[in-house]
Amino acid sequence: MEVPVKGRHLAERKRAPAKRTGKAKRVAIPLTVRPYQVTVIPGRGLGLTACSIIDPGTKIDDCFTWELPRRDIKHVTETVLNGNYFDHPLSSQRGLVAIGHISLINHDPEPNCEWRMLQVHDRWMVEAWSLRRLASGEELTFDYGYDPTAKD
């Protein structure tokens, strides 16, 4: 369950009642507000920047992944999806590709965020967590564990 960002309000939606008799009940549903925005980063393409101060140890976002056989990962790294690839936590013969905003977090050898893997039933999720206090407008970065600009 995701907790709304402190100071944010709840959105209300009408939900159909279980039985089609009577009025629809109004249910409060948390409005998910992400603490970042997609930004053009000069010389790096798209990236994510903080919309406001983000405290250390804050979960910033999460996303599901596509699971691919290791032989297909080379094709991914030769496309704009390079950098969206994560090693599979349990199988060296499989890889994971992030399919959310987390995929826009750029590489830095001195990152301000870390990623964590989490298994939800039979699927894997990637979570982004802040390592330190982030200023408003600061780019969110991961250490990919390799230099994505290096030529092999």
Tab-separated table of N, CA and C in Angstrom, residues 73-82:
chain	number	residue	atom	x	y	z
A	73	ILE	N	19.309	-9.545	-23.978
A	73	ILE	CA	19.737	-8.316	-23.311
A	73	ILE	C	20.661	-7.495	-24.204
A	74	LYS	N	21.511	-8.146	-24.983
A	74	LYS	CA	22.410	-7.418	-25.891
A	74	LYS	C	21.606	-6.516	-26.827
A	75	HIS	N	20.472	-6.997	-27.294
A	75	HIS	CA	19.631	-6.194	-28.187
A	75	HIS	C	19.074	-4.971	-27.454
A	76	VAL	N	18.758	-5.140	-26.190
A	76	VAL	CA	18.239	-4.023	-25.382
A	76	VAL	C	19.317	-2.971	-25.190
A	77	THR	N	20.541	-3.401	-24.882
A	77	THR	CA	21.613	-2.439	-24.590
A	77	THR	C	22.086	-1.694	-25.838
A	78	GLU	N	21.679	-2.143	-27.018
A	78	GLU	CA	22.023	-1.440	-28.263
A	78	GLU	C	20.936	-0.450	-28.681
A	79	THR	N	19.953	-0.231	-27.832
A	79	THR	CA	18.850	0.678	-28.130
A	79	THR	C	18.803	1.791	-27.093
A	80	VAL	N	17.783	2.642	-27.201
A	80	VAL	CA	17.592	3.707	-26.215
A	80	VAL	C	17.266	3.140	-24.838
A	81	LEU	N	16.994	1.846	-24.753
A	81	LEU	CA	16.714	1.217	-23.462
A	81	LEU	C	17.981	0.882	-22.683
A	82	ASN	N	19.166	1.167	-23.263
A	82	ASN	CA	20.411	0.934	-22.536
A	82	ASN	C	20.355	1.713	-21.221
